[in-house]
C-alpha positions as a printed Julia matrix, in Angstrom:
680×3 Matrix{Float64}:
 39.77  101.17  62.99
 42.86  102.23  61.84
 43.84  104.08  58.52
 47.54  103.54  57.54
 48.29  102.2   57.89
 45.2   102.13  60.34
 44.17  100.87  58.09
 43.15   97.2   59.34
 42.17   97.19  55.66
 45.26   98.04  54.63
 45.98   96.44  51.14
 49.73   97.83  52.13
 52.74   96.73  53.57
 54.31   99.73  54.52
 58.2   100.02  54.45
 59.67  103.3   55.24
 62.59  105.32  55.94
 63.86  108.49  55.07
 63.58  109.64  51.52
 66.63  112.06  52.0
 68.43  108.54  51.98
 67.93  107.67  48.66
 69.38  110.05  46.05
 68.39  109.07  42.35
 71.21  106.89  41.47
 71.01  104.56  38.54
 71.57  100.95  39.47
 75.11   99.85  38.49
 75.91  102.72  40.3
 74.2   101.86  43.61
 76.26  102.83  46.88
 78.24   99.36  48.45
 75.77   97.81  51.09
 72.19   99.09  49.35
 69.55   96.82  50.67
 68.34   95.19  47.3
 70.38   92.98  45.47
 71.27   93.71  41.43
 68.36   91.75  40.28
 65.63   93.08  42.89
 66.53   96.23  42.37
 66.25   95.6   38.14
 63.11   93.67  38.81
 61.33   96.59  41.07
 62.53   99.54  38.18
 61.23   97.12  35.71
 57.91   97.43  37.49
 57.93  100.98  38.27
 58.04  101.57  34.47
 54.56   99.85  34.23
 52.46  100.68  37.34
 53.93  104.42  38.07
 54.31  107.62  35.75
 58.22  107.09  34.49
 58.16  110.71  32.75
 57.11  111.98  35.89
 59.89  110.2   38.22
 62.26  107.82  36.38
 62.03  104.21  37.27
 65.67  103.91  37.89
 64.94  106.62  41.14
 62.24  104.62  42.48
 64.08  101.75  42.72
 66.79  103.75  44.29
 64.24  105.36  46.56
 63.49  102.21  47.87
 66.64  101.18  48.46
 67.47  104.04  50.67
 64.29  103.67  52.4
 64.62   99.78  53.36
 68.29   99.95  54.56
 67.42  101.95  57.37
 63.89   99.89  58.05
 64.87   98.5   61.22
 61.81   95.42  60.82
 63.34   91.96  60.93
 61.32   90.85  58.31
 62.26   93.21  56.01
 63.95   90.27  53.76
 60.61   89.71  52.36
 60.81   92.42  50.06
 64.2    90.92  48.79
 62.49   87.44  47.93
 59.5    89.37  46.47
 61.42   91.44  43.48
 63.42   88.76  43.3
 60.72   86.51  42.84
 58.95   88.66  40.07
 62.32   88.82  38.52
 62.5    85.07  37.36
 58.37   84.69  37.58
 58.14   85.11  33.69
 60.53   81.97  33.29
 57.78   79.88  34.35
 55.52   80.72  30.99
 58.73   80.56  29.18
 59.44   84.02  29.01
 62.87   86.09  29.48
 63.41   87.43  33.02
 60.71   90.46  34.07
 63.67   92.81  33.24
 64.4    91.82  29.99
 60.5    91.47  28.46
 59.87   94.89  26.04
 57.69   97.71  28.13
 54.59   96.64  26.27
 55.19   92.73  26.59
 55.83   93.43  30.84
 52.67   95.92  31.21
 50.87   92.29  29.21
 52.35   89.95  31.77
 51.42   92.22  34.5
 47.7    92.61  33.28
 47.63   88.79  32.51
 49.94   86.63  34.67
 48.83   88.97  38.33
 45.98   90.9   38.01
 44.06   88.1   35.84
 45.24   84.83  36.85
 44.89   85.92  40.19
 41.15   87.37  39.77
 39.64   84.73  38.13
 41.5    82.08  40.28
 43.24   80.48  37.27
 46.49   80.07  39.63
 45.47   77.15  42.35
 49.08   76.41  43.47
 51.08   78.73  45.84
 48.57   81.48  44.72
 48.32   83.35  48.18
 52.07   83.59  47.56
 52.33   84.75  43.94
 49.49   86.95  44.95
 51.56   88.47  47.94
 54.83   88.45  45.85
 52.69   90.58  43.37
 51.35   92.95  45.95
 54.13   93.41  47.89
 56.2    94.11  44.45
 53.73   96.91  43.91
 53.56   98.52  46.92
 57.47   98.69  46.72
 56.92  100.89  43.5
 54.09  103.26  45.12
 56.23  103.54  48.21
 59.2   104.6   46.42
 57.24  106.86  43.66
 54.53  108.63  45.66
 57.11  108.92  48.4
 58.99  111.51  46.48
 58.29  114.95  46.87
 58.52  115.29  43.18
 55.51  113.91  42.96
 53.35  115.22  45.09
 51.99  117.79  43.06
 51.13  115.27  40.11
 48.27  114.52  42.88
 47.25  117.62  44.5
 48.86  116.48  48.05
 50.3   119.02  49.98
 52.11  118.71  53.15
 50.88  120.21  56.32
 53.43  122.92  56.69
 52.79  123.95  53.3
 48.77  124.04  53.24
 47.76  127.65  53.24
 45.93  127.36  56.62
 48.63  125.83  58.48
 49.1   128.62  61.64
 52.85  129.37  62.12
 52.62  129.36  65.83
 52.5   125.53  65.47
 56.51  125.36  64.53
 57.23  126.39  68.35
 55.02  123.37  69.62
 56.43  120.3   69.54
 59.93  121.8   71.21
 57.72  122.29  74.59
 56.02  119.11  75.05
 56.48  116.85  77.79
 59.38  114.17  77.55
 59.62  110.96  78.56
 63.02  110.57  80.56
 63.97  106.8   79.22
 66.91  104.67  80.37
 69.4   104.13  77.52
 71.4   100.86  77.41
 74.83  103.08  77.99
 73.46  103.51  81.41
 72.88  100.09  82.64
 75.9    98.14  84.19
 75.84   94.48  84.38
 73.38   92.5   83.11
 70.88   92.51  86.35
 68.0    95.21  86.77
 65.47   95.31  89.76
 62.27   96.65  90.28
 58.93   96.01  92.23
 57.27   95.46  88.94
 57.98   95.18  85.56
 55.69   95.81  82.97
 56.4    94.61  79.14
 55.14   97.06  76.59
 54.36  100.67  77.01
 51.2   101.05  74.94
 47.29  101.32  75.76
 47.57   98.66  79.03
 50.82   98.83  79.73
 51.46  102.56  80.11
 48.16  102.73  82.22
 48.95   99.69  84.4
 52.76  101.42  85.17
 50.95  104.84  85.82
 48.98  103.07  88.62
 51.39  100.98  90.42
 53.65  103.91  90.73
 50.85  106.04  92.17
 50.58  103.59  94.97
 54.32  103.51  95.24
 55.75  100.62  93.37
 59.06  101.14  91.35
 58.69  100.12  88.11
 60.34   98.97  84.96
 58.71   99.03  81.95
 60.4    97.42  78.58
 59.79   98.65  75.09
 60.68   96.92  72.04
 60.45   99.96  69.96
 62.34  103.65  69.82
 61.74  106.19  71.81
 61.19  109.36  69.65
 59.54  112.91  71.27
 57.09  114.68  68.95
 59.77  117.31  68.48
 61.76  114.76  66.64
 58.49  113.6   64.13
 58.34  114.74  60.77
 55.63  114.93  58.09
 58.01  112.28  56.29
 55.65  109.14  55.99
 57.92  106.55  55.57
 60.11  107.95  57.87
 57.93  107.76  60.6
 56.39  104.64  59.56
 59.86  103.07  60.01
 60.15  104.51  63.41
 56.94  104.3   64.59
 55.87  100.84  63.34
 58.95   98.57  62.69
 57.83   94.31  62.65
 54.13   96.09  62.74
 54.18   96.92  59.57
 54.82   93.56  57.99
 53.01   91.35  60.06
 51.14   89.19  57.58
 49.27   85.76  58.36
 50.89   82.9   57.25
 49.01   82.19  54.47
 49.86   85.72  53.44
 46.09   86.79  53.19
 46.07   89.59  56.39
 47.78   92.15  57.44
 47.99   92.99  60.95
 49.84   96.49  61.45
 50.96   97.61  64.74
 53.05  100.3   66.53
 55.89   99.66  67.98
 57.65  102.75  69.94
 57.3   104.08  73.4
 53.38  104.71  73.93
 53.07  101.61  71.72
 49.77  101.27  68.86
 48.23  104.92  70.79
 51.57  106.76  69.29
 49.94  106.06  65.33
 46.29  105.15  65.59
 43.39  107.62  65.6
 42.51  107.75  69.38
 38.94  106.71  68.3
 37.3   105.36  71.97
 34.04  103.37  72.1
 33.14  101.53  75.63
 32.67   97.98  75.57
 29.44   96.91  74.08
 26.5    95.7   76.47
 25.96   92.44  74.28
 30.01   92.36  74.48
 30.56   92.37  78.02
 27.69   90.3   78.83
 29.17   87.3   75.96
 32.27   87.85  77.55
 30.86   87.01  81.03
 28.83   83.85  79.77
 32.03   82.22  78.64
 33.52   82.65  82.65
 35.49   85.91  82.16
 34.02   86.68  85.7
 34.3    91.06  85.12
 32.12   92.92  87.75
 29.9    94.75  85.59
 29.55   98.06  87.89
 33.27   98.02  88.69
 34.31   98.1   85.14
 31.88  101.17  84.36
 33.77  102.62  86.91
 37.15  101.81  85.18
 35.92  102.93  82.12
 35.45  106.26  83.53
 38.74  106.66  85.01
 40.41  105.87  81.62
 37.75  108.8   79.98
 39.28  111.13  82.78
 42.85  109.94  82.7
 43.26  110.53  78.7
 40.67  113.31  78.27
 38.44  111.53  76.02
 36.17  114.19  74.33
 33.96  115.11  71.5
 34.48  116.3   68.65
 38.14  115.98  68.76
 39.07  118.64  66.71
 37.19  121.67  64.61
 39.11  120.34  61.05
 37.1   117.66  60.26
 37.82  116.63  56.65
 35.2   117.68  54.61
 35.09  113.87  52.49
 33.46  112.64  56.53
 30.32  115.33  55.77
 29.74  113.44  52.13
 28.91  110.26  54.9
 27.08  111.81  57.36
 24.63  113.47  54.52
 24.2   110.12  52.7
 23.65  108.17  55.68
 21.07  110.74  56.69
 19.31  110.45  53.39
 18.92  106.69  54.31
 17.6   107.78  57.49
 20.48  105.9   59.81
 21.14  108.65  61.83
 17.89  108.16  63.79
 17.88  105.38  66.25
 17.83  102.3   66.32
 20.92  103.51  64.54
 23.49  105.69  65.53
 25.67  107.91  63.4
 28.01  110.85  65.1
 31.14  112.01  65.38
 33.84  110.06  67.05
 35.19  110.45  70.88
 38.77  110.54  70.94
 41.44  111.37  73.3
 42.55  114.52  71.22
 42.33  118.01  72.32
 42.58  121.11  70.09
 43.82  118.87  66.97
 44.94  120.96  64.07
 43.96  118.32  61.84
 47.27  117.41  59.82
 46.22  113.92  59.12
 49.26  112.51  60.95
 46.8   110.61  63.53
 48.57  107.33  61.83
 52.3   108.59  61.51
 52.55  110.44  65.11
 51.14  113.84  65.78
 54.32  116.38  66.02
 51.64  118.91  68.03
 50.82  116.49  71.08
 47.03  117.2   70.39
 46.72  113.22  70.86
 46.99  112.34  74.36
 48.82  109.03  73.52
 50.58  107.38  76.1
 54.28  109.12  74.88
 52.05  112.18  75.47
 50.27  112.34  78.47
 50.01  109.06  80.27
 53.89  108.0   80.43
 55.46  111.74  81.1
 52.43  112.55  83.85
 53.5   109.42  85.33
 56.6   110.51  85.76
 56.27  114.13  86.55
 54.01  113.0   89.78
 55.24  110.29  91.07
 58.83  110.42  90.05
 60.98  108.95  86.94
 62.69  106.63  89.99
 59.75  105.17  90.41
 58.83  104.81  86.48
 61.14  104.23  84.16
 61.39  103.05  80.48
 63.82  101.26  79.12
 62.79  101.28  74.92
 64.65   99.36  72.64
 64.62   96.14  74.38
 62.93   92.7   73.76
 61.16   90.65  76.56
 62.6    87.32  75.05
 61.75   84.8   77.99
 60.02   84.76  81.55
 61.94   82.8   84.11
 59.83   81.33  86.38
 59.32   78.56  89.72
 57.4    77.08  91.89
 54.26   79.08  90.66
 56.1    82.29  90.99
 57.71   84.47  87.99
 60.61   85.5   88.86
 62.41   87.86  85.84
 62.28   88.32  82.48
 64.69   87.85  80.41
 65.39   90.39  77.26
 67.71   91.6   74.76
 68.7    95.31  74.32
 69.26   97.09  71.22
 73.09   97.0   71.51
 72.53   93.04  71.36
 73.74   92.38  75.22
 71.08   90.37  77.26
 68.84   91.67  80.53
 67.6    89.89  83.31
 64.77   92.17  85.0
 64.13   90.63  88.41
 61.15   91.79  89.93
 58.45   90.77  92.42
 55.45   91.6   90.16
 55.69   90.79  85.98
 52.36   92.02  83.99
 52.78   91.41  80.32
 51.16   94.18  78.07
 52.57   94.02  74.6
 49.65   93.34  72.65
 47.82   90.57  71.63
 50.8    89.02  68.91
 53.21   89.88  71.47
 52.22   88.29  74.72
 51.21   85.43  73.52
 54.16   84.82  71.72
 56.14   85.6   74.96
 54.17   83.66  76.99
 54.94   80.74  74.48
 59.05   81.16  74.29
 58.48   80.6   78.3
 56.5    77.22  78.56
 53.26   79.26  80.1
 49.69   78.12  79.47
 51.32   76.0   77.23
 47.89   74.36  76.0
 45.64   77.62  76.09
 49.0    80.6   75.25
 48.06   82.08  71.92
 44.63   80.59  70.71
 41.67   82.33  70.35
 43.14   85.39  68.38
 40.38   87.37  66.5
 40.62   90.81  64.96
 38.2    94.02  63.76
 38.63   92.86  60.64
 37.84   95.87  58.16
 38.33   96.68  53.92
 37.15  100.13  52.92
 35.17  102.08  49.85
 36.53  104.99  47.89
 34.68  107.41  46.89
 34.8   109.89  43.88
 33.01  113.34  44.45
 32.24  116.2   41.31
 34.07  118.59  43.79
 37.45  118.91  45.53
 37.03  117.42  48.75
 40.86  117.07  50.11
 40.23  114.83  52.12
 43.69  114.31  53.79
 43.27  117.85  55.3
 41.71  117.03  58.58
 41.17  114.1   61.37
 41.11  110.77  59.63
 38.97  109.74  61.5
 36.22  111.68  62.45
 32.6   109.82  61.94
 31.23  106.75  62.67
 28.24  104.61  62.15
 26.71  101.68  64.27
 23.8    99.8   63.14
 20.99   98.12  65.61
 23.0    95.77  68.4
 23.79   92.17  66.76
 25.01   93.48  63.31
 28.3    92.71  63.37
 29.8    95.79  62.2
 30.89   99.28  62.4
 31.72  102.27  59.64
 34.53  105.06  60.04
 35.16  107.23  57.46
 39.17  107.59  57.01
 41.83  109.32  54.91
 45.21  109.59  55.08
 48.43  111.54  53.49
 49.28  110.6   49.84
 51.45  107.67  50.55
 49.37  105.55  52.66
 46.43  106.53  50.27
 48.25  105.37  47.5
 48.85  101.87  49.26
 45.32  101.27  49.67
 44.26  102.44  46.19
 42.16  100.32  44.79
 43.22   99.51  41.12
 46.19   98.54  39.27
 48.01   99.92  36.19
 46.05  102.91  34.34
 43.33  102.3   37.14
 45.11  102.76  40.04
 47.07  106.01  38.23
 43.84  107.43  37.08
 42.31  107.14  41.08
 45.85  108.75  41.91
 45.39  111.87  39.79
 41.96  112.39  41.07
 42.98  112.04  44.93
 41.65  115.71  45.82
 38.13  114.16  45.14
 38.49  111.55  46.42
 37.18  110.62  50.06
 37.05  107.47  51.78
 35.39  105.0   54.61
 35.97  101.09  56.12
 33.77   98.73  57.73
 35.03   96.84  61.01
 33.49   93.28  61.43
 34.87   91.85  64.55
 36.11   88.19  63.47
 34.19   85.39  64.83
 36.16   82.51  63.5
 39.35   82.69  65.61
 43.27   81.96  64.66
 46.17   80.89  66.69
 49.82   82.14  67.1
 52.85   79.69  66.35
 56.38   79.91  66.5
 57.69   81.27  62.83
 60.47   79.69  61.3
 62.01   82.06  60.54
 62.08   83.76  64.18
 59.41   85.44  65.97
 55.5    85.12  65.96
 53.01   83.46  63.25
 49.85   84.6   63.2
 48.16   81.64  61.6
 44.76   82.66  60.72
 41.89   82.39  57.85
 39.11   85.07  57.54
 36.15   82.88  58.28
 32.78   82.73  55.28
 30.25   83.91  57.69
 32.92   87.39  58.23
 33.27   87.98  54.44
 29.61   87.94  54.3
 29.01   90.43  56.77
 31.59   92.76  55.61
 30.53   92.7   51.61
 27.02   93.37  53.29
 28.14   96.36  54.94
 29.87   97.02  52.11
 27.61   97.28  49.69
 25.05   99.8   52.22
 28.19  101.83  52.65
 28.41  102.55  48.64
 25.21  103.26  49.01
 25.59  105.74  51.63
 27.81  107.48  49.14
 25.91  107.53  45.8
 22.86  108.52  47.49
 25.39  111.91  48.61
 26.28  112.33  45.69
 29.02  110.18  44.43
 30.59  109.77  40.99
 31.35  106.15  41.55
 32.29  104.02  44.43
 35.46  101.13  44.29
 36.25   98.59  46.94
 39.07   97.06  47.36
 38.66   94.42  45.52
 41.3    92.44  43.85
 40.18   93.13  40.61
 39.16   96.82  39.95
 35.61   97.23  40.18
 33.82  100.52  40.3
 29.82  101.2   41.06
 28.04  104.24  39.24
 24.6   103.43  40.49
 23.09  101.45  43.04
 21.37   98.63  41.19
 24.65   97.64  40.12
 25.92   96.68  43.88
 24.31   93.53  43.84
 27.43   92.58  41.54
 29.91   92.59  44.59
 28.6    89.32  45.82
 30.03   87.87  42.67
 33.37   89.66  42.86
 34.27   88.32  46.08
 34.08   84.76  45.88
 36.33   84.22  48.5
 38.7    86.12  51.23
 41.71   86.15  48.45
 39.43   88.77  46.42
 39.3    91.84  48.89
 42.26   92.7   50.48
 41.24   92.99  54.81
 43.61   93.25  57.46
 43.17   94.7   60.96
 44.97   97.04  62.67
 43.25   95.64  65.98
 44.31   92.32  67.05
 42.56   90.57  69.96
 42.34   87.32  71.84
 45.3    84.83  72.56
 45.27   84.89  76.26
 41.78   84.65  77.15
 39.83   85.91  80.56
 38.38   82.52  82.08
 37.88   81.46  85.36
 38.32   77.82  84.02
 41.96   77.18  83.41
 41.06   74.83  80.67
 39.55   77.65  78.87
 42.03   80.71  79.3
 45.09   81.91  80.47
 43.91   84.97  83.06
 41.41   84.48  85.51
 39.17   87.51  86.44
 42.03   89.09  88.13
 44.28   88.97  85.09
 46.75   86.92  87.26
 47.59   83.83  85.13
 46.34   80.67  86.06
 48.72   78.66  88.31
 51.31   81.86  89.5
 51.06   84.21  92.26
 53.0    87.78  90.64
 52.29   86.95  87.2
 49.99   88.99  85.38
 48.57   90.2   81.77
 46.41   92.62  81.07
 46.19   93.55  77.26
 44.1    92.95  74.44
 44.96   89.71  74.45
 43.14   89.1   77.4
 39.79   89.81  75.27
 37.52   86.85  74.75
 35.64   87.6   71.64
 36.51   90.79  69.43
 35.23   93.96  70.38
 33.98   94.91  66.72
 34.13   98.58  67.9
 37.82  100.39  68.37
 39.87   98.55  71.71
 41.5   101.14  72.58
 39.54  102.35  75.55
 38.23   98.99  76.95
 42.12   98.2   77.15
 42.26  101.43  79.09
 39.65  100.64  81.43
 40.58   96.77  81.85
 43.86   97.97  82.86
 42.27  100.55  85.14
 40.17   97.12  86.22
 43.14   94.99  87.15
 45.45   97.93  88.37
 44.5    97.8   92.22
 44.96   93.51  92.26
 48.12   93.92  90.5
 49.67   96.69  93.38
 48.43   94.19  96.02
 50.35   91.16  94.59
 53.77   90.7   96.33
């Protein structure tokens, strides 16, 4: 599970950048070449007025915030927000109203209470309504993002930066400076458009990092190509949507195309390990041994042993830090009042690769302190330190676009760097490891697997509960993620509790208007925690058409059923600590006071469209099967029908995990490492 952004249950769509960017500025007076046009930038001030505090922070700067924060988003995609305000301008013209602008304050807070949060609730809206739904959401978020992301507000909350929380230890300003780099080859420094290398590996995260580690141990040069920046921790800041911007580009607006999902992703050197919470489970028994009934042909023994070298390799310990926030002990104390800390259930904290964390709460935004031993922090510079930066280097900002192949052999990829000039990478071994999305979508633009490529994708689904405590609990002061829960094999699910920093909270708020400002100005007693149901009814990746990947994909009945389930026993974990009130994230505000009442939540969620889910773990597309017909890898992660070509990912998986992927990516590339430095 993951929290920001993290969060897989993410009701957000996170757009950054840096708030020093946007100076309040009202909008005729708007700098030449902002990012929202006149009438998205009216419509989105219009809004702020209603949903935010404008005494507080004046619509006008919100807008204006969010201006300066989108033109320097570098995500593609990021015209979505344009058609959204946009959109909600003119919206009101279809009940024969004037333009969202021009309605009075009262008559827009009405619409907005009637038209969105209504309509949309009790389904009254059949046509287009994912869209007007995500036109609405994706309006609001705008407004949180620009409002919450101004200092100004901050203490409105009682959020306080790490820097400034009284038991932040000076010593830490030094830290970042002496961490290890990774030495990266800039696109000044390449002449021609030809680059050669024994192997080249595409993507620099969880697999790919681990599978370049090992081929350069045994002596293989290799060239590994990131789509994303490369940034040092020395060069993070505590700025959210600054580092969101950086750190998570296309991966934070990756919605399914029914615009019911969100799928968040990193995308930097180090790849999804840079901003998720280093949470690492091993690969279910009952996993595995599905995995091997449908042909994916993994030696059970020689994977324990992989799974062991990934522990060593990134340090994987518990507890990973002494600050755990203090909302994870309201969990642990309810679930042990419902006795599931006793087997058959299990209840703990979390292993993570994280060593002497300070506990910021940055897990999702990039650590500054290198207390995560990512892939940009230990894996990637380790790499190069022992075996040489000839023998591994990273080229980041550049994107695999095409794999030239023949006679049963691939032969280069083809990409695109930054500066817009186009890279052919020959090599004599290719292993795609971008991530599921990624490299299936690659894998697609180059006539591979053409009839198996991209089906089969399943996430960790997950939607969380908030919870409201009678005492301060500031819960962003600490690891998000620091407890779990795992009920008897064969439930379907997982629990982690989570927080996060105030603007990421604020995006997965439940509640709109008064609601979701009265949850805002209680956030220090607040605490939160998400269930993970690993997706049995799969999706499929097509070509968008607007460019890129389309992750077309429905959450399935039997899912939702598990996860309001879960749900419902994870409320109750919380009242019976203690809780105020519990709210998912329903569509419709909801709140529980006592248990009896939980029942209710099977009639609030009539279908998907009322919870917001998403999934910061996507899986599947490329499948392990020693029957062509049935997958793309066989069980040597070569691809069926080539010699050198290779992917090892989490793509590769053949079911979802339902626990965190991180590690069993880790140890599958650990798995496939040794066939992949005897290919020639």
């Amino acid at each position: 599970m993951r929290s920001v952004a993290g969060a897989p249950y993410s009701r957000a769509i996170r757009i950054p950048a840096p708030i020093e960017a946007a100076p309040a500025r009202p909008p005729d007076q708007r700098r030449p070449g902002g990012f929202l046009p006149r009438l998205a930038f009216k419509a989105l001030a219009a809004l702020a007025e209603v949903v935010v505090d404008p005494e507080r922070l004046p619509p006008d700067k919100v807008a204006a915030n969010v201006d300066g924060y989108m033109g320097t988003f570098r995500a593609q995609r990021k015209w979505v927000v344009k058609v959204a305000l946009i959109g909600l301008w003119f919206y009101p013209l279809r009940f024969f109203k004037a333009p969202f602008p021009k309605l009075g304050l009262a008559a827009r807070r009405e619409f907005v209470k009637e038209r969105f949060v209504d309509d949309m609730a009790s389904g009254r809206i059949h046509f287009v309504r994912r869209l007007i739904q995500a036109m609405f959401r994706l309006s609001s978020q705008m407004a949180y993002l620009g409002y919450y992301g101004d200092p100004e507000t901050f203490d409105s909350v009682g959020y306080k930066p790490f820097r400034k929380r009284d038991r932040y230890p000076k010593e830490l300003d030094s830290v970042p400076a002496t961490l290890p780099w990774v030495k990266t080859v800039s696109p000044g420094e390449i002449d021609g458009d030809t680059m050669t290398a024994d192997a080249v590996v595409v993507g620099s995260g969880a697999a790919g990092a681990i599978v370049a580690y090992r081929l350069a141990e045994r002596g293989r040069s290799v060239l590994v190509l990131e789509r994303g920046l490369h940034l040092h921790p020395s060069q993070f800041s505590d700025n959210e949507v600054q580092q969101i911007s950086n750190l998570y580009a296309d991966g934070a607006l990756q919605l399914t195309r029914d615009f019911s999902f969100q799928v968040l992703q990193g995308m930097c050197v180090g790849g999804s390990t840079v901003v998720n919470n280093a949470v690492c489970f091993d690969l279910p028994d009952e996993v595995l041994e599905d995995w091997n009934g449908r042909g994916a042909g993994l030696d059970p023994p020689r994977l324990a042993e992989a799974f062991l070298a990934a522990r060593k390799l990134v340090q994987v310990q518990r507890p990973p830090s002494k600050h755990l926030q203090r909302g994870a002990e309201k969990f642990m104390e309810g679930a042990k009042k419902l006795g599931l800390t006793q087997p058959p259930h299990e209840a703990d904290v979390v292993e993570a690769n994280i060593a002497d964390c300070p506990g910021s709460g940055y897990c999702n935004i990039g650590c500054p302190y290198g207390t995560k031993l990512s892939m940009l922090d230990k894996v990637l510079p380790d790499g190069q330190r022992l075996f040489g930066v000839e023998k591994l280097r990273v080229l980041p900002e550049c994107r695999a676009e095409r794999i030239e192949t023949k006679n049963g052999r691939a032969e280069a990829v083809v990409a695109r760097l930054g500066d817009g000039r186009k890279l052919r990478v020959e090599a004599k071994t290719v292993v795609v490891s971008a991530g599921a999305i990624a490299s299936s979508w690659l894998l697609m633009q180059s006539k591979i697997a053409r009839s198996t490529a991209g089906r089969g994708v399943c996430f960790n689904m997950g939607s969380p509960i908030t919870a409201e405590f009678g005492e301060e609990l500031n819960s962003f002061d600490g690891v998000q993620i620091s407890h779990y829960y795992r009920p008897p094999a064969g439930s379907g699910y997982v629990m982690e509790t989570w927080f996060n920093p105030v603007v990421s909270q604020a995006l997965n708020m439940p509640g709109w208007l008064e609601d979701h400002r009265r949850n805002m100005s209680r956030f220090p007693y607040l605490t939160a925690a998400g269930v993970l149901v690993g997706t049995t009814k799969t999706g499929r990746i097509r070509n968008a058409l607007t460019g890129g990947a389309d992750i077309d994909f429905t959450v399935g009945e039997k899912d939702v059923k598990t996860l309001v389930g879960a749900l419902k026993l994870l409320s109750r974990i919380y009242l019976e600590a203690g809780a105020k009130r519990v709210m998912p994230s329903t569509f419709q505000f909801h709140e529980f006071t006592k248990e009896s009442d939980l029942s209710k939540l099977d009639d609030y969620i009539k279908n998907p469209g009322y919870l917001s889910i998403g999934s910061g773990h996507p899986q599947g597309g490329n499948a392990l099967s020693g029957d062509p017909g049935k997958g793309v890898v066989d069980p040597t992660f070569r691809v069926h029908g080539f010699e050198n070509l290779f992917v090892c990912d989490a793509s590769v998986f053949p079911t979802a995990t339902t626990v965190n992927p991180q590690l069993t990516v880790m140890a599958l590339a650990e798995y496939a490492a040794p066939g992949m430095a005897a290919a020639r």
